[in-house]
Coordinates of C-alpha atoms in Angstrom, one line a residue:
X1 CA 88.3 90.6 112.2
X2 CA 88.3 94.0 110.7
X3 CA 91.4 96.2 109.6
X4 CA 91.5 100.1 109.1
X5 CA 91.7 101.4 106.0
X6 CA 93.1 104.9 106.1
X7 CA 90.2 106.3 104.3
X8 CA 89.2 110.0 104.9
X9 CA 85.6 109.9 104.1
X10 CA 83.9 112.9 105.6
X11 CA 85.7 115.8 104.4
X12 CA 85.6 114.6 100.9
X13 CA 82.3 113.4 100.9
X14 CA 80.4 116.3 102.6
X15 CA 82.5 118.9 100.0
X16 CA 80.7 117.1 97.1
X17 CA 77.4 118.0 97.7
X18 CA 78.4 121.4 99.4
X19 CA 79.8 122.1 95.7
X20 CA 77.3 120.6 93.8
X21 CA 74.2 122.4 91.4
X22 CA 71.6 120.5 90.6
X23 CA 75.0 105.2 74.8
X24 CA 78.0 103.6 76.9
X25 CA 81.6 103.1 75.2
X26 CA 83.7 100.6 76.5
X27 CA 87.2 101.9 78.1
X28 CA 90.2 102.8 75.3
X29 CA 92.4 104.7 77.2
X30 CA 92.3 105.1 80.6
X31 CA 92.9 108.4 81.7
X32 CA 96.5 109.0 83.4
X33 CA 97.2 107.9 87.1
X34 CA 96.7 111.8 88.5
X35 CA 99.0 111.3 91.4
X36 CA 102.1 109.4 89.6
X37 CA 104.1 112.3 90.5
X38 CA 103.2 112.9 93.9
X39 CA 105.5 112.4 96.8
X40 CA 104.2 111.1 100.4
X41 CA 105.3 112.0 103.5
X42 CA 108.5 110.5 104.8
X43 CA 110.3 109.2 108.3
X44 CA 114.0 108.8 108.8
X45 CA 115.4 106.5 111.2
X46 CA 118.6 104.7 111.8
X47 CA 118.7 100.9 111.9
X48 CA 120.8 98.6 113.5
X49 CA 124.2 97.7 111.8
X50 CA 123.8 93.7 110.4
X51 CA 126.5 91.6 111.3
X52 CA 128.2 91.6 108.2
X53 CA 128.8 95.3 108.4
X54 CA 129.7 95.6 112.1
X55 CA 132.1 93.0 111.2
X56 CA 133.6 95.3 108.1
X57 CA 133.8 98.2 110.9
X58 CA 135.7 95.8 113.8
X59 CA 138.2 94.8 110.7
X60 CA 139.3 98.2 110.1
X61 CA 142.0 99.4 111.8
X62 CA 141.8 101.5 114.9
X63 CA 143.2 104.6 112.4
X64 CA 140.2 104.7 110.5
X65 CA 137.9 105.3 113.5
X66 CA 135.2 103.2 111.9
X67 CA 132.1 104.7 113.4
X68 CA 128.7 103.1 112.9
X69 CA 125.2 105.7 112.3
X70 CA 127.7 108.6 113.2
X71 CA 125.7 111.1 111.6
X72 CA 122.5 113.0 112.9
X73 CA 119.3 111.9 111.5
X74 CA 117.8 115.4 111.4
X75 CA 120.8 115.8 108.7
X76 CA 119.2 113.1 106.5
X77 CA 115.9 115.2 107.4
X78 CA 117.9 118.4 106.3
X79 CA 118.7 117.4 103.1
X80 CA 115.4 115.6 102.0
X81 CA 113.5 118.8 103.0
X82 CA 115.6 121.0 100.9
X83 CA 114.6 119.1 98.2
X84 CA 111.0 120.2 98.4
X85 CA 109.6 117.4 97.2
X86 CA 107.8 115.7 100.6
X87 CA 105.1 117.1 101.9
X88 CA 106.7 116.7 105.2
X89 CA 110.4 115.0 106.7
X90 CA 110.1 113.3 109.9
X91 CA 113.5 112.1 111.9
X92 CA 113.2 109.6 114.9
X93 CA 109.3 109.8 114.9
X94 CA 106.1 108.0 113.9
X95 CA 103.6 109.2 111.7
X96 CA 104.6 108.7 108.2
X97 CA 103.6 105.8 105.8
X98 CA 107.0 105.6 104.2
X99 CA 110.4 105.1 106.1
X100 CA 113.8 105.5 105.2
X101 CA 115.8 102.8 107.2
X102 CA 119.5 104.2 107.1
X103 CA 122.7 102.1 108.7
X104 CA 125.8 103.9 108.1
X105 CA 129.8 103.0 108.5
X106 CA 131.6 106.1 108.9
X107 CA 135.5 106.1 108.5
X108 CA 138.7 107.1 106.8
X109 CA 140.9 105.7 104.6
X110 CA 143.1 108.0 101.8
X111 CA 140.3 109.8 102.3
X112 CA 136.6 110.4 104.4
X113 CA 134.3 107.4 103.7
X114 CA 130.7 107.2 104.6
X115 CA 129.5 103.5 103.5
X116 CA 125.2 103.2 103.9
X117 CA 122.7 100.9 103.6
X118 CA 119.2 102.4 103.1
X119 CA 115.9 100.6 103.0
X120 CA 112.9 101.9 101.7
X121 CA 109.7 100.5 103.7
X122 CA 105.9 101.0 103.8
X123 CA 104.6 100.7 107.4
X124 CA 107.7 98.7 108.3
X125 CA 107.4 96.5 105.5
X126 CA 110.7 96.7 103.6
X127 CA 109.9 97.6 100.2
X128 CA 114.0 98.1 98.5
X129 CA 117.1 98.1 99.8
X130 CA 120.1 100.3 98.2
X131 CA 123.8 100.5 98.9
X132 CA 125.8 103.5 98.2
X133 CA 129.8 104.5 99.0
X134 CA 130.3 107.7 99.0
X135 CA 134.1 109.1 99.4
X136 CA 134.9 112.7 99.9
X137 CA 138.1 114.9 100.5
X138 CA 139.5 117.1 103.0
X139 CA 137.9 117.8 106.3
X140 CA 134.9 115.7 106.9
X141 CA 131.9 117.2 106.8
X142 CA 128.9 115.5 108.0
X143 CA 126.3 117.4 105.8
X144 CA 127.7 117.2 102.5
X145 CA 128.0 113.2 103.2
X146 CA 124.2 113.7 104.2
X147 CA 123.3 115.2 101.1
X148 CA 125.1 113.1 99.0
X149 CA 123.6 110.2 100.1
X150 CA 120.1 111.5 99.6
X151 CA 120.8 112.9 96.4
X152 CA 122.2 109.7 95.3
X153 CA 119.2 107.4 97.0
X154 CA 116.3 110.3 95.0
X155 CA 118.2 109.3 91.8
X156 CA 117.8 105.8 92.3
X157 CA 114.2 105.9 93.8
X158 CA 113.1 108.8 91.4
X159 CA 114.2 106.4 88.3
X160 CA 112.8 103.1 90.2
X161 CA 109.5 105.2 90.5
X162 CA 110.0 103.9 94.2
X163 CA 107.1 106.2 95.7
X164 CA 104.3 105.1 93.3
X165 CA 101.3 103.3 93.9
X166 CA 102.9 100.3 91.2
X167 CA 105.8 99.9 92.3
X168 CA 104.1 99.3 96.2
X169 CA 101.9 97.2 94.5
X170 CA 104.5 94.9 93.1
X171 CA 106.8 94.7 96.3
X172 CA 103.9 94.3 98.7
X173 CA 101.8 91.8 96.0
X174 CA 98.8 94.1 96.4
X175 CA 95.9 95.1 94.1
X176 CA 97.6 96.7 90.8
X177 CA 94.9 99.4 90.3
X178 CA 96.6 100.7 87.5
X179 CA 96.4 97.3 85.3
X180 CA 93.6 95.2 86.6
X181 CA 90.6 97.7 87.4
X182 CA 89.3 98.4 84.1
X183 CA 85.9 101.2 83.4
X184 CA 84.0 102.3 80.5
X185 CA 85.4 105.8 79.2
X186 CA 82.2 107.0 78.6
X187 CA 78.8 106.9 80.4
X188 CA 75.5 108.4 79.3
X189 CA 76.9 112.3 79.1
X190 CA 79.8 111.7 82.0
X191 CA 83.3 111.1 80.7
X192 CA 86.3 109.5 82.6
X193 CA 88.4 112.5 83.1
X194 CA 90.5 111.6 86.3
X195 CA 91.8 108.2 88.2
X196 CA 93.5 108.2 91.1
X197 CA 95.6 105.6 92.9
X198 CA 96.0 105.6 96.4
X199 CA 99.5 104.8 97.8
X200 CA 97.6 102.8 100.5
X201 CA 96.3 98.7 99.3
X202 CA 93.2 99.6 102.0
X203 CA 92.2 102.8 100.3
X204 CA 92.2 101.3 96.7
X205 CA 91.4 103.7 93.5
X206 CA 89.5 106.3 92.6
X207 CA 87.8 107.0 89.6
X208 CA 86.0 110.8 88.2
X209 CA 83.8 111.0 85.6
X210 CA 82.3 114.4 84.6
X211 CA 79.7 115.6 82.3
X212 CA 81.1 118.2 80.1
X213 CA 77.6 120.4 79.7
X214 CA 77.5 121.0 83.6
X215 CA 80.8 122.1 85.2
X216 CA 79.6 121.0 88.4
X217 CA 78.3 117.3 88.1
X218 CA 80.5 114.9 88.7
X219 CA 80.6 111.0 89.4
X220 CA 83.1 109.3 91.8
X221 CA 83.5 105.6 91.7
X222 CA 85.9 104.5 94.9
X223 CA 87.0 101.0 94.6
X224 CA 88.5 99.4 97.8
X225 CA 89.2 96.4 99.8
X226 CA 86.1 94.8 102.3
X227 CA 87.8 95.7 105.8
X228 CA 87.1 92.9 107.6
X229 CA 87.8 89.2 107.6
X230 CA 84.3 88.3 106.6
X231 CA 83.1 89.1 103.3
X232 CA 80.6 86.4 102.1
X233 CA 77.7 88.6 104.1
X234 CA 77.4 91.7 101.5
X235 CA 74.1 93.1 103.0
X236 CA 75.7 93.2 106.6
X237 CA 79.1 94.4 104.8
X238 CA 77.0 97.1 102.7
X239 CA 74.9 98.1 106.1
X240 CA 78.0 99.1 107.7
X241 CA 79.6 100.9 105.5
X242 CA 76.0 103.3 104.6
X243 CA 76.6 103.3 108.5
X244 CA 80.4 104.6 108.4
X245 CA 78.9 107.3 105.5
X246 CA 76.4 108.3 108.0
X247 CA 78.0 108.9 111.1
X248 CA 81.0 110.5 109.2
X249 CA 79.0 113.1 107.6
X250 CA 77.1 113.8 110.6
X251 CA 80.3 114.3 112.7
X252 CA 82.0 116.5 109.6
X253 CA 78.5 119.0 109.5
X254 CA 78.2 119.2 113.2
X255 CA 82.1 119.9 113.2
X256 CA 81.7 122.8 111.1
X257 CA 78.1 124.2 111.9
X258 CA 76.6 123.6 108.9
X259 CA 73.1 123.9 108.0
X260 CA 71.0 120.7 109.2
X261 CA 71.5 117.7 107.2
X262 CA 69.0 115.3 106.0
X263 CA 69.7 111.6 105.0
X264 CA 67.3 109.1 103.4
X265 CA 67.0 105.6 104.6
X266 CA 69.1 102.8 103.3
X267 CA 67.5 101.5 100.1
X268 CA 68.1 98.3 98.5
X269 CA 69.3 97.6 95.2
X270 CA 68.9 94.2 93.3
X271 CA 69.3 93.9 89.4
X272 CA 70.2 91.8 86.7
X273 CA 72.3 93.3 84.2
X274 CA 74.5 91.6 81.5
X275 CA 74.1 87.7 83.0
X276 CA 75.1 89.0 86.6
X277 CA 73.2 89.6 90.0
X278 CA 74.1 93.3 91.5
X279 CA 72.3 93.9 95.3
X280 CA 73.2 97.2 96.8
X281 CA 72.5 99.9 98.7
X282 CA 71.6 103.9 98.3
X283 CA 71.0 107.1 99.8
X284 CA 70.6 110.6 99.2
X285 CA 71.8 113.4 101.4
X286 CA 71.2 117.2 101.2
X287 CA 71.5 120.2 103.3
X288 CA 68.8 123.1 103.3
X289 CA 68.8 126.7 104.1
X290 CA 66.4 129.0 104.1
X291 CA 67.3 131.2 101.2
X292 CA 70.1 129.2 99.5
X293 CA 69.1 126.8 96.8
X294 CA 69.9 122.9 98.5
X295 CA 72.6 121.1 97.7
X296 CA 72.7 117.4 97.1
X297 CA 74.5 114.4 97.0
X298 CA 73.7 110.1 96.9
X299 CA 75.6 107.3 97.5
X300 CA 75.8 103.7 95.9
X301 CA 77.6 100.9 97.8
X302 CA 77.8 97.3 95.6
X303 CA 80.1 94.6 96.4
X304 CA 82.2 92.5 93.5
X305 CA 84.6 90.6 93.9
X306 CA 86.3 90.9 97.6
X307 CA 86.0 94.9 96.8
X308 CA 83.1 98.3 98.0
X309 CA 82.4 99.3 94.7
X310 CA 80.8 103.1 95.5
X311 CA 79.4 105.7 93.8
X312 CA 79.0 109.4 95.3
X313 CA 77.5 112.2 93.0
X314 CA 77.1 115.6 93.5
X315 CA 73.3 115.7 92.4
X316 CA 70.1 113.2 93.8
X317 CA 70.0 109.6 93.2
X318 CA 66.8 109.8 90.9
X319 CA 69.9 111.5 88.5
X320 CA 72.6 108.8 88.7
X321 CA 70.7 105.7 88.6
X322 CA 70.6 105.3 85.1
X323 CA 74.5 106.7 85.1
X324 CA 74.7 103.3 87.8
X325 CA 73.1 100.8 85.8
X326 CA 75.4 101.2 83.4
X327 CA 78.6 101.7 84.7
X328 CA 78.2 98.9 87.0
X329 CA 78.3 95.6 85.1
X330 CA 80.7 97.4 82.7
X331 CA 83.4 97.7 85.8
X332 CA 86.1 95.2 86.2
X333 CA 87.9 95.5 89.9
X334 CA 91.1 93.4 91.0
X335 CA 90.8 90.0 92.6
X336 CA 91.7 89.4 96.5
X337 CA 95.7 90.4 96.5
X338 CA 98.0 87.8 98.4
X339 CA 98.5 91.4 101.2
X340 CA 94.8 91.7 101.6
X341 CA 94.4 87.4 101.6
X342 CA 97.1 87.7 104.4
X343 CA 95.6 90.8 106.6
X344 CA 92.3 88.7 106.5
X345 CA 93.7 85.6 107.9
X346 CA 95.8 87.5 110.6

């Protein structure tokens, strides 16, 4: 059985070597997560009412025109755009990784009451639940309650650092890329000068390393779950995924009517560094024009653990192997998570 990771390989990939020219200390200080800050792309829907609070609405009294998910959604969506901080607001629609699951009561007492339960979920997995009451004078008005009820859920989220790859982590028991994958800080000339945590178990972390003396060299390490069921076979696991790199790149340069580009066979890999066996896999990739000086790039894919360990580089492979030989045994990745244990055995 395989599952999907979300991974957008070609784009990525192809701009590295489209961009590209031509004594090891152990990690300190990991450099900080760069997307900590970032917000994803949210969906707003309404949920049922549980039982216990359709039975607070039937014990009102007829008076306080109790009123359950009274309110528009695309108000919710109103005030969560205004904010500017999501990429995009979708109400009543698929499409986005993280949902806002809103039941509301709507009713009046001394004065206009809007009671709400909000959950926070990942791909309909419910990640945190809050509960606000929010009370508010005069004539109702449908989108201050709205806006109060986001601004009071962004507070709460915001503190809870409720978007961040940790904190999904934690609720979903997930890899923690931010504790438990561990790299040296400095390789040959190439310093760690970026990692990036994807909010996505499947897609894993990302680490840059860069050598200071040539703008334009870098070294990513990706580090992501096996996406299939069956991960004792690493040369059959390794095959496909050179496979995946090939046919994406293909389809990306043909997309865009780029110059013709050449890939190397797959070549093995099999060393014996620090007291442990590493068998991989390489190519090299480059695109020629008459004229233009060629760009390059090369790929390394190694397995440890249950985890595609993979190098890409912006220059050829004859470059980066000694850059690979050490970085590799020096890498520490996250054991099989408890999610990824459970989307294996479904």
């Amino acid at each position: 059985m395989k599952f999907s990771p979300r991974i957008q390989l070609a784009a990525p990939l192809l701009v590295l070597f489209l961009t590209a020219c031509s004594s090891t200390k152990e990690q300190a200080q990991l450099p900080p997560v760069a997307n900590a800050k970032e917000m994803p792309a949210l969906g707003v829907f309404y949920k049922d009412a549980t039982t216990e609070l359709q039975r607070i609405c039937e014990r009102k009294p007829a008076r306080q025109n109790c009123r359950i998910n009274d309110l528009d959604p695309a108000l919710f969506q109103q005030s969560l755009q205004q904010t500017a901080l999501f990429p995009m607001v979708i109400a009543d629609e698929a499409g986005a990784d993280y949902e806002l699951l809103i039941t509301s009561l709507s009713y009046r007492e001394k004065r206009n009451k809007m009671q709400a339960r909000v959950t926070l979920a990942w791909r309909g997995l419910p990640l945190r639940n809050y509960e606000y009451i929010i009370s508010r004078t005069g004539k109702r008005d449908d989108a201050a309650f709205a806006g109060e009820l986001v601004s009071q859920f962004l507070q709460d989220a915001i503190k809870q650092k409720a978007f961040s790859p940790g904190f999904l982590a934690h609720n979903l028991k997930s890899e923690d890329y931010e504790d438990d994958l561990k790299a040296p800080e400095q390789v040959s000339n190439f310093s760690l000068s970026e990692r990036r945590i994807y909010n996505d178990p499947l897609e894993g972390s990302m680490l840059t390393y860069r050598d200071p003396s040539f703008s334009n060299d870098k070294i990513e390490v990706s580090v992501y779950p096996i996406p299939t069921s069956d991960i004792e076979d690493t040369h059959a696991i390794l095959e496909e995924e050179t496979e995946k790199l090939r046919d994406n790149l293909t389809d990306f340069a043909t997309d865009l009517n780029l110059p013709p580009l050449h890939m190397t066979d797959d070549i093995r890999l099999s060393w014996n560094m620090m007291d442990k066996e590493f068998n991989g896999y390489y190519l090299d990739a480059k695109i020629e024009k008459d004229g233009l000086e060629p760009f390059y790039a090369s790929y390394f894919f190694f397995v440890q653990e249950d985890k595609i360990v993979k190098f890409t580089t912006t220059f050829p492979s004859r470059f980066a192997l000694d850059f690979v030989k050490q970085a590799l045994p020096r890498l520490s990745v996250p054991g099989e998570s408890p999610f990824i244990s459970n989307l294996r055995r479904l």
